[in-house]
Coordinates of C-alpha atoms in Angstrom, one line a residue:
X85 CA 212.1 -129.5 80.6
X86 CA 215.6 -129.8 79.2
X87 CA 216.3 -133.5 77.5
X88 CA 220.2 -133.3 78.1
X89 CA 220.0 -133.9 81.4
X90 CA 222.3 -136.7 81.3
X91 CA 224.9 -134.6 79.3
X92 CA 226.8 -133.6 81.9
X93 CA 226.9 -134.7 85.5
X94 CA 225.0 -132.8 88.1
X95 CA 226.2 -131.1 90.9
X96 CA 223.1 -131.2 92.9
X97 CA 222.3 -134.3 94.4
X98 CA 225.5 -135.5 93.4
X99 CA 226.7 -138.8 95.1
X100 CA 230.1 -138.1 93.7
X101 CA 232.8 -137.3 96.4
X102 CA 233.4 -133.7 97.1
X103 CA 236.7 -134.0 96.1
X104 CA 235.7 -135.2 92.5
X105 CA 232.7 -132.8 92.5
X106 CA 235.2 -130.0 93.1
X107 CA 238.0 -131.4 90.5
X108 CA 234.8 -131.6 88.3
X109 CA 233.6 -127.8 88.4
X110 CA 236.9 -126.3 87.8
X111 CA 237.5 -129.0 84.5
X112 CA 234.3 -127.8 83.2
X113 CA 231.8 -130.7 83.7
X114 CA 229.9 -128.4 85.0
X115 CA 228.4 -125.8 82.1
X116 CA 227.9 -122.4 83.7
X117 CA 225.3 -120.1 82.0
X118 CA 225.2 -116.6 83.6
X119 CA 222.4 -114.0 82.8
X120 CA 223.3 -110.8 83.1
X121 CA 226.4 -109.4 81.3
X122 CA 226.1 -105.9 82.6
X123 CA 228.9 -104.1 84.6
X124 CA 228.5 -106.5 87.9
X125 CA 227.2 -109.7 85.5
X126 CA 230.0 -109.5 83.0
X127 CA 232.9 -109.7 85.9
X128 CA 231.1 -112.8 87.8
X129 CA 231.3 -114.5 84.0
X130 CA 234.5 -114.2 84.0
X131 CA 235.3 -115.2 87.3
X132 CA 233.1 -118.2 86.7
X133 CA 235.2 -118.7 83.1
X134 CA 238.4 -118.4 85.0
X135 CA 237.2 -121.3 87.1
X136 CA 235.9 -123.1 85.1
X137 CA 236.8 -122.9 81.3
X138 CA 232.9 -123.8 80.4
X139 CA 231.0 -120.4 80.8
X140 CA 227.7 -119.2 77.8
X141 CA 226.8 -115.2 79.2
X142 CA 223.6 -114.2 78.2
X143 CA 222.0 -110.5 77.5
X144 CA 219.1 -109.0 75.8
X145 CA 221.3 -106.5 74.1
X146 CA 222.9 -107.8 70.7
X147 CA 225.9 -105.4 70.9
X148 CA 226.7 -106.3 74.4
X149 CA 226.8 -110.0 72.9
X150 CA 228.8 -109.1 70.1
X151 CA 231.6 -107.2 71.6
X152 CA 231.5 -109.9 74.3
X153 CA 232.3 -112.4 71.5
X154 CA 234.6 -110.6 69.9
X155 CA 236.6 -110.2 72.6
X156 CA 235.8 -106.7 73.8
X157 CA 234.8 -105.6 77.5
X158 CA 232.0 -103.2 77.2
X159 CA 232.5 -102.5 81.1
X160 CA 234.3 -99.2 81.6
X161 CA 236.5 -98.9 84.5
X162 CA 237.0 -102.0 85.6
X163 CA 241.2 -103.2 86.1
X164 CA 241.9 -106.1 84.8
X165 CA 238.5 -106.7 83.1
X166 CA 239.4 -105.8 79.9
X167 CA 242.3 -108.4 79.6
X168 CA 240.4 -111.0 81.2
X169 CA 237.8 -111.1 79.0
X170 CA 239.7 -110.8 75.9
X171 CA 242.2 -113.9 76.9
X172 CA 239.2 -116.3 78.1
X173 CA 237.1 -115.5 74.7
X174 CA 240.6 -116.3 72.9
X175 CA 241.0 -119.5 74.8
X176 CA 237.3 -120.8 74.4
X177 CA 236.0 -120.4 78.0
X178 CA 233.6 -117.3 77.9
X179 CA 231.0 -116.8 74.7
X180 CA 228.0 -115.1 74.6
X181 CA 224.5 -115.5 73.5
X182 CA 220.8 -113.5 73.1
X183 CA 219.3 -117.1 73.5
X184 CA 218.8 -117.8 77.1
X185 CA 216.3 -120.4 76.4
X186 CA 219.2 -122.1 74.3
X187 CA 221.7 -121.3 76.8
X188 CA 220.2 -122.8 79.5
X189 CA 219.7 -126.1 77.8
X190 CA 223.4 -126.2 78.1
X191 CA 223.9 -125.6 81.2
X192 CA 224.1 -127.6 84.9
X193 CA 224.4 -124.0 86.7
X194 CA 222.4 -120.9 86.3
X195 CA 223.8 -117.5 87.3
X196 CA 221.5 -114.5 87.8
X197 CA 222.5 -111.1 87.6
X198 CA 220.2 -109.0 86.4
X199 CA 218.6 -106.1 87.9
X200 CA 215.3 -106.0 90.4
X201 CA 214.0 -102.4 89.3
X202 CA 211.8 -99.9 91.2
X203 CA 208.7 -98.8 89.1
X204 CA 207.8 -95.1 89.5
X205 CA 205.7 -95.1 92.9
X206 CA 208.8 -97.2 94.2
X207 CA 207.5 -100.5 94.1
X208 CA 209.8 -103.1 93.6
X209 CA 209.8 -105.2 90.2
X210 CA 210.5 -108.5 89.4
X211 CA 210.1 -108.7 85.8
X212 CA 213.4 -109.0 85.0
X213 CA 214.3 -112.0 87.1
X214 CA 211.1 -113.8 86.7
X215 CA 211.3 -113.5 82.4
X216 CA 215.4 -114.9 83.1
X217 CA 213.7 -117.8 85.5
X218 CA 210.8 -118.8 83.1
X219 CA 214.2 -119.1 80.2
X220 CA 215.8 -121.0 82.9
X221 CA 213.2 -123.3 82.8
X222 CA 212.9 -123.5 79.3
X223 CA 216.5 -125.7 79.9
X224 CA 216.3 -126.7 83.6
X225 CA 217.1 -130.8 83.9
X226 CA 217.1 -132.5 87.1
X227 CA 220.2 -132.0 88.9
X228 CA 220.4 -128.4 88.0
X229 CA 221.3 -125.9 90.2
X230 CA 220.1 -122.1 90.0
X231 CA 222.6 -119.5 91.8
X232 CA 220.6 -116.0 92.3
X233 CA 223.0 -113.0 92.1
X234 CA 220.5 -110.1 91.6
X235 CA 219.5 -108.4 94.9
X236 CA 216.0 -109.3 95.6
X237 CA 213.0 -108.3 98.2
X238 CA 213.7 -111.1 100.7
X239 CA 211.1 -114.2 100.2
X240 CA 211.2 -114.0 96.7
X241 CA 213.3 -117.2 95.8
X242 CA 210.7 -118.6 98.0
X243 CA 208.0 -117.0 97.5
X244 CA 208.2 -116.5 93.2
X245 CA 211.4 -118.0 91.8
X246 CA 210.8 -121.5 93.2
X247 CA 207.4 -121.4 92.4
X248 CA 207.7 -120.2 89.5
X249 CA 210.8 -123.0 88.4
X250 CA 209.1 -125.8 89.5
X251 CA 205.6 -124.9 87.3
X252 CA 207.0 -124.0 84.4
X253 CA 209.8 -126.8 84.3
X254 CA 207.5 -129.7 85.1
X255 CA 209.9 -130.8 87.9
X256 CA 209.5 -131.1 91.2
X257 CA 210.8 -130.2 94.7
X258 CA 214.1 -131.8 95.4
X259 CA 215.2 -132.6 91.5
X260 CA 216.6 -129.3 91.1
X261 CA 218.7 -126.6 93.3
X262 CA 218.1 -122.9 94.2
X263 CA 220.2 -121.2 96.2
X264 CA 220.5 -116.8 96.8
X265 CA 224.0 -115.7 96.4
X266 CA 224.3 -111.9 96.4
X267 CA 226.4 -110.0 94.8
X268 CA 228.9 -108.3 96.9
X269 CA 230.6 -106.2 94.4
X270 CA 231.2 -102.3 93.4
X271 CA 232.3 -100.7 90.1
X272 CA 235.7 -99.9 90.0
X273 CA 236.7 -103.2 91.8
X274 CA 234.6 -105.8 90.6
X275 CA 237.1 -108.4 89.9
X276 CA 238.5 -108.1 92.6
X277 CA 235.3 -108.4 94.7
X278 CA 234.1 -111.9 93.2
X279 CA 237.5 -113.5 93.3
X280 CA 237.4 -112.3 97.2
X281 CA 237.6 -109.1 99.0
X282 CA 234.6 -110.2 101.1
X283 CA 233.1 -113.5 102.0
X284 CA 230.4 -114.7 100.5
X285 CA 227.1 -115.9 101.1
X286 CA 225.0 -118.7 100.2
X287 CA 221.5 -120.0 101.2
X288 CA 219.9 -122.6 99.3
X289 CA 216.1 -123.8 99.4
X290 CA 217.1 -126.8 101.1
X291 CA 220.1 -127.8 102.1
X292 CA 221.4 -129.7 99.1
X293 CA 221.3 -126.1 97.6
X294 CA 223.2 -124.7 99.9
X295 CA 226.1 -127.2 100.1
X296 CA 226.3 -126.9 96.3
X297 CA 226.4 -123.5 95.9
X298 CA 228.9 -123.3 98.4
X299 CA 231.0 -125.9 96.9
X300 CA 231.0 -123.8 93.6
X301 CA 231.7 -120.6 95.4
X302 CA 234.3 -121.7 97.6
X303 CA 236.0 -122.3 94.4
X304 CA 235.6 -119.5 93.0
X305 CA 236.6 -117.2 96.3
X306 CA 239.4 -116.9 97.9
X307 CA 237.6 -115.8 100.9
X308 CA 235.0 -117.3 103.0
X309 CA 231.8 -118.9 102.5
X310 CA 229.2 -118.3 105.3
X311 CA 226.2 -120.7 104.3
X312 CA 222.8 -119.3 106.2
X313 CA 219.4 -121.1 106.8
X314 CA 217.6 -120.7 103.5
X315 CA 217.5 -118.1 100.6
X316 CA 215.3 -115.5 102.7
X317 CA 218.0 -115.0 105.2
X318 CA 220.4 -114.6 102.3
X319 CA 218.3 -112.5 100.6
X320 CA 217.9 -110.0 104.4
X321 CA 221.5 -110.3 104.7
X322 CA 222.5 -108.2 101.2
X323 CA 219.0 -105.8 101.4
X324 CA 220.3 -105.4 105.6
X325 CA 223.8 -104.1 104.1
X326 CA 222.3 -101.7 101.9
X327 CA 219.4 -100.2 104.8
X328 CA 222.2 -100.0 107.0
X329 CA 224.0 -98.2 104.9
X330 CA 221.4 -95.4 103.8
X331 CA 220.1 -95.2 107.5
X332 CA 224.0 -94.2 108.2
X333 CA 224.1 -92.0 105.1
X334 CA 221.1 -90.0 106.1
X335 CA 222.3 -89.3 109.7
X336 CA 225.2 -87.4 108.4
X337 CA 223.5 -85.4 105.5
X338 CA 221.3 -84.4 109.0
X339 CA 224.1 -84.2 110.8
X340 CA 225.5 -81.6 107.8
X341 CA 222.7 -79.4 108.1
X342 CA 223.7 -78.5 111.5
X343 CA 226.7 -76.6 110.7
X344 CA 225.8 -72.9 110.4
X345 CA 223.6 -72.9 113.5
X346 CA 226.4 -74.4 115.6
X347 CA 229.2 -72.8 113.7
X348 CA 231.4 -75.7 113.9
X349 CA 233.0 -78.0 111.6
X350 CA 230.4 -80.9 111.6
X351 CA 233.0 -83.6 109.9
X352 CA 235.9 -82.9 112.6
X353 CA 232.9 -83.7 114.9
X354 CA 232.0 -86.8 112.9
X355 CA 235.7 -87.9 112.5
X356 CA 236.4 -87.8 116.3
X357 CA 233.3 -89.2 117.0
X358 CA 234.2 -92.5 115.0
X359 CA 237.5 -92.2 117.4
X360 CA 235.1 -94.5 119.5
X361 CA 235.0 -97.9 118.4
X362 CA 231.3 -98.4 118.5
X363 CA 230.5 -95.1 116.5
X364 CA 230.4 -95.6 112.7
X365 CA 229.0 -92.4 111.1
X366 CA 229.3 -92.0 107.6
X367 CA 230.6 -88.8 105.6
X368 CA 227.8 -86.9 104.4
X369 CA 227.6 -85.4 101.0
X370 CA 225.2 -84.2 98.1
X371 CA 222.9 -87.0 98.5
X372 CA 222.6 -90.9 97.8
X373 CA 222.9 -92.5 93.9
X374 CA 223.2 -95.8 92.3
X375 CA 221.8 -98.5 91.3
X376 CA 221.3 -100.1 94.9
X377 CA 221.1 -98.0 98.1
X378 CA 218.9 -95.8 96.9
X379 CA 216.7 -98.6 95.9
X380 CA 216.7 -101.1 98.4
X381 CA 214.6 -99.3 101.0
X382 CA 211.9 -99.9 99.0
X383 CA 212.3 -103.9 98.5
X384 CA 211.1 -103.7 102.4
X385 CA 209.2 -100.2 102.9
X386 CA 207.0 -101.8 99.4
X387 CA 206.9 -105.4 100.1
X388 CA 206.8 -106.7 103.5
X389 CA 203.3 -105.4 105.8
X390 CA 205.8 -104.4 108.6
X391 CA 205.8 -100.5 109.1
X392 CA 209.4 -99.2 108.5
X393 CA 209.0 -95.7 109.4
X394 CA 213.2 -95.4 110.2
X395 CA 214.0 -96.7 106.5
X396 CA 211.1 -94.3 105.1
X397 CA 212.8 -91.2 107.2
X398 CA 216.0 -92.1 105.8
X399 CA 214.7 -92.0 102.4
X400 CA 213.2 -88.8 102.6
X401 CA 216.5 -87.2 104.1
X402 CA 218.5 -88.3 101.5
X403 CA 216.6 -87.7 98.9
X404 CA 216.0 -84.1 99.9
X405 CA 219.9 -83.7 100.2
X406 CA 220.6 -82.3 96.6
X407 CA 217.7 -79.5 97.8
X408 CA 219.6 -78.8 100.7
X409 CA 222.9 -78.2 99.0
X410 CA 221.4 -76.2 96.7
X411 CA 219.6 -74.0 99.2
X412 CA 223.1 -73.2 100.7
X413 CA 224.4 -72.2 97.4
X414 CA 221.5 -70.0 97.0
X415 CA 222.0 -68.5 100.0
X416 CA 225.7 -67.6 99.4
X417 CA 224.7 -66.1 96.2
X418 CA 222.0 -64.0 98.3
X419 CA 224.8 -63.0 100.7
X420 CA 226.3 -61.4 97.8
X421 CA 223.8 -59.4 97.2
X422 CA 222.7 -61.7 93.6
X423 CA 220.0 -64.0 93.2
X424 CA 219.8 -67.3 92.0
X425 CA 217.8 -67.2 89.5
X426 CA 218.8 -65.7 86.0
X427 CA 222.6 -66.6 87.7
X428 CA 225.2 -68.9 85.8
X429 CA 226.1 -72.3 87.7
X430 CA 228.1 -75.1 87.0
X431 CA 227.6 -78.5 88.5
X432 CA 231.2 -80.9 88.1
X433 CA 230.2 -84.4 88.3
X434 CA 226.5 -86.0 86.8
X435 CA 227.7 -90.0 87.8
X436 CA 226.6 -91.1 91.2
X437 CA 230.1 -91.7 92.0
X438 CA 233.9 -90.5 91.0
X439 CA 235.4 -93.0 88.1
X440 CA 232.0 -94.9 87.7
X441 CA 229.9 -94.5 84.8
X442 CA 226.3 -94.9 86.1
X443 CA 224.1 -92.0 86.7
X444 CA 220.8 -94.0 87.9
X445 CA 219.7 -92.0 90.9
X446 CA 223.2 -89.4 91.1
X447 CA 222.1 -86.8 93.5
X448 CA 223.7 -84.5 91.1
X449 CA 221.4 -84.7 88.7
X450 CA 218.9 -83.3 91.2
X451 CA 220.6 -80.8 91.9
X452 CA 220.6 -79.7 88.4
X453 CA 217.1 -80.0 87.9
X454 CA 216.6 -78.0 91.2
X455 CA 218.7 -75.2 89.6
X456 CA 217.2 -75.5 87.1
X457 CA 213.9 -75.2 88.3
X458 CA 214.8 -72.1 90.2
X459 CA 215.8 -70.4 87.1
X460 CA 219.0 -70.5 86.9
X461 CA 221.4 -71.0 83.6
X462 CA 223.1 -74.7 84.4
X463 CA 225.9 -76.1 83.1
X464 CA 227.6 -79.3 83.6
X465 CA 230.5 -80.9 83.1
X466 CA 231.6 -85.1 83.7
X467 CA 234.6 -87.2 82.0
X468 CA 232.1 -90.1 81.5
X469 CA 228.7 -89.3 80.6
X470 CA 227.1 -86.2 78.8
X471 CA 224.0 -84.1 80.0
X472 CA 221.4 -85.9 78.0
X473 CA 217.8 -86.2 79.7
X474 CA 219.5 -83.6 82.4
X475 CA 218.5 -79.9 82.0
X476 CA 221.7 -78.5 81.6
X477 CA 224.0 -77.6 79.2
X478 CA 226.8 -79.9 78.8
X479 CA 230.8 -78.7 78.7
X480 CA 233.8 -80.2 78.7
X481 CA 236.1 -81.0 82.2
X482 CA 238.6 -78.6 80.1
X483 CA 236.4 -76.3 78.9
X484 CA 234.8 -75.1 82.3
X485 CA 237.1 -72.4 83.4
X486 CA 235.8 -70.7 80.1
X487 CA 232.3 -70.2 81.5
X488 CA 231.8 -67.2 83.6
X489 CA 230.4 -69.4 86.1
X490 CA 228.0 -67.2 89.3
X491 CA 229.0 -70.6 91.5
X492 CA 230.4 -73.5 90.8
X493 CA 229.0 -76.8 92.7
X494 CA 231.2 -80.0 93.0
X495 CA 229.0 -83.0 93.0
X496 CA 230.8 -85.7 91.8
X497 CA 234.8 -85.3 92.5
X498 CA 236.3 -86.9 89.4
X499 CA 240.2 -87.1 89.4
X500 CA 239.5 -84.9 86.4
X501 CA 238.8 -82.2 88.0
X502 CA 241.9 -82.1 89.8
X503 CA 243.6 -80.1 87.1
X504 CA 240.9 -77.0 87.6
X505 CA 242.1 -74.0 89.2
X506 CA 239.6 -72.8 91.2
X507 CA 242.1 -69.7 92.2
X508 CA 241.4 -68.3 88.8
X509 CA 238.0 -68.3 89.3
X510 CA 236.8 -64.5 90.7
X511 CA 236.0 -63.7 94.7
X512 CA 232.3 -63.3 93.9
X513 CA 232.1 -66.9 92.6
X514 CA 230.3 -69.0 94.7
X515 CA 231.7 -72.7 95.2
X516 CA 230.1 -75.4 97.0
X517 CA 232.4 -78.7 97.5
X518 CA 229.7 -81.5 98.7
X519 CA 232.2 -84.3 98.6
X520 CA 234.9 -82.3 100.9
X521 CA 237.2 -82.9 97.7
X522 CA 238.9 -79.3 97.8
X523 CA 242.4 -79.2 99.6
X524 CA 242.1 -76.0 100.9
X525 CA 246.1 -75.8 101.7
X526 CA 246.8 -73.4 98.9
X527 CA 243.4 -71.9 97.7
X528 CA 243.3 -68.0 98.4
X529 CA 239.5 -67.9 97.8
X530 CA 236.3 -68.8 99.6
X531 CA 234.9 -72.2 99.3
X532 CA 231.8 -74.1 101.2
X533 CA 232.0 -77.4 102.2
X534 CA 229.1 -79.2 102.7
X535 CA 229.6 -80.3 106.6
X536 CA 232.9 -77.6 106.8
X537 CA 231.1 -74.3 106.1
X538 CA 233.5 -72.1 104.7

């Protein structure tokens, strides 16, 4: 257990006015650790540093920690980051450490953003968090508070993390605060997220917890803060937004495959149905990638005993999505009279998403390996990342009108590829848009759109 405790006053169990206890947080008398400095971790440091002036970011990887500290935003993407981080590292409020044990000795709050991973038969894993909490603990004083970013199973602040605090901290229940927080964030507008695009949650282990982390928070946010009942609530509430969203996801990709039978235009369909306020329905595409919805499924299908035979269906549509698109193009090819196999193809787009680098789970690298696995010659081509680990050949965005491509398959539609001009490319090319990316105004040539047809 940390000795400081007396170093700087707590915000948990506080008998300060709230008034001082917020004048208090943003002058700094509050020492903010957060753990985490990856591409959602490094823009909540900041914000917290913004707020603050008193913020120590901590990560396992000493170049991370070194560009942080010199200024430099490793984040790619992100507006405004960049500047951010550079000015608050100038001015003293952000710094960065590999010492979390250290870190958290200097701390009253803990911020954790690291990531809750999947291990290969899709079981969810903790490790990550529970290593950060046990370094936590190393430092944790009464009065502390602990703020959980990272998306978790729900019941696991209850269930590990508290457990886990109080054992290897010596203290007890009631001298120290946990409350789940969840990130609401995505790349490409993370700053602008944490400061307050949506509202954000809090639920604490008791309710001290919860009142302080929504004190911090409503500083920090310019939006709302919706307290809940406890951390497991919390916890549901972010995993809920992510099922909901893959559930939604896998109806259209299903939706999609009904195209050629009915010989209509399935996203017209889908747009006028959403013409009706309670219909929703999502576009549908190549497939589902990321570091979250993809994932989260399993924090319920692999850790409560509840059957969840909806969530597991979803899964198992959207996951066989990147088959599916590459069954049509094989098919087009077969029109022709050509076979897939021994043919040339180029896949545009290996990230998950346009403008973000992250390629955990992009549906186009299954379709690669797909292609690849039927014999074809692949090819592929993305601004951001290369082809490593991905069997395919990588190329330039400028280069790929020099291949004499069979098809062509958008994945991932990267302003990039904007500048291609798919005119030039012959009739007998085959070309599959899965994102419905292609304006067709002036094209003179044949295209399929995953959803469209051609």
């Amino acid at each position: 257990m940390s000795e400081r405790a007396e170093l700087a006053a707590p915000l948990y169990g506080s008998d300060r006015s709230e008034s001082a206890q917020r004048e208090a947080f943003t002058r700094g008398e509050y020492p903010v650790t957060v753990y985490g400095l990856g591409k959602m971790g490094l823009p909540i440091a900041t914000v917290f540093a913004e707020t603050t002036g008193t913020v120590t970011g901590v990560d396992i990887d000493e170049s991370v920690v070194d560009r942080v500290n010199d200024g430099d935003c490793h984040v790619r993407n992100e507006p405004g980051l960049d500047e951010a981080v550079a000015d608050l590292v100038a001015d003293g409020a952000l710094r960065a450490t590999t010492d979390g044990a250290a870190a958290a000795e200097g701390a009253r709050i803990h911020v954790v953003i690291v990531p809750t991973l999947i291990t290969e038969d899709h079981q969810p894993d903790t490790s990550v968090v529970t290593s950060v909490a046990r370094d936590i603990a190393e430092g944790l004083a009464p009065g502390d508070l602990v703020c959980v970013e990272s998306t978790l199973p729900p019941g696991t602040c209850r269930d590990v993390l508290a457990p886990l605090l109080r054992y290897e901290s010596g203290l007890d229940d009631g001298e120290f605060g946990i409350a789940f927080c969840p990130e609401r964030t995505s790349s490409g507008r993370a700053l602008a997220d944490v400061r307050g695009s949506h509202p954000k949650v809090v639920g604490g282990v008791d309710a001290e917890s919860t009142r302080a982390a929504a004190l911090a928070y409503d500083e920090l946010t310019t939006n709302e803060v919706i307290p809940v009942s406890d951390t497991t609530t919390a916890e549901a509430v972010k995993v809920f937004e992510g099922l909901y969203r893959d559930v939604n996801i896998a109806l259209a990709n299903e939706l999609a495959r009904f195209t050629g039978e009915l010989g209509i235009d399935v996203r017209e369909a889908i747009d006028v149905a959403n013409t009706q306020p309670y219909c929703d329905i999502h576009d549908p595409g190549p497939g589902v990638g990321g570091h979250c919805i993809p994932y989260y499924p399993y924090f319920v299908l692999n850790w409560l005993e509840t059957p969840a035979p909806l969530l597991a269906t979803a899964r198992e549509v959207n996951d066989a999505t990147p088959v599916h698109v590459v069954d049509l193009l094989e098919a087009r090819i077969e029109e022709r009279g050509d076979s897939l196999a021994g043919s040339t193809v180029v896949v545009l787009g290996i990230t998950y998403r346009a403008g973000v680098a992250e390629t955990r789970a992009s549906p186009a690298i299954d379709i690669c390996r797909t292609l690849d696995d039927r014999g074809a010659t692949v090819y592929a081509s993305d601004p951001l990342v290369d082809a490593e680990g991905i069997p395919a050949t990588w190329v330039h965005p400028e280069e790929v009108g020099a291949i004499d491509a069979d098809a062509v398959v958008l994945a991932t539609d990267h302003e990039e590829f904007d500048a291609i001009d798919w005119d030039a490319y012959p009739s007998s090319t085959v070309l599959i848009d899965t994102r419905d990316a292609l304006d067709d105004d002036g094209l003179e040539r044949d295209v399929y759109v995953v959803g469209r047809g051609p």
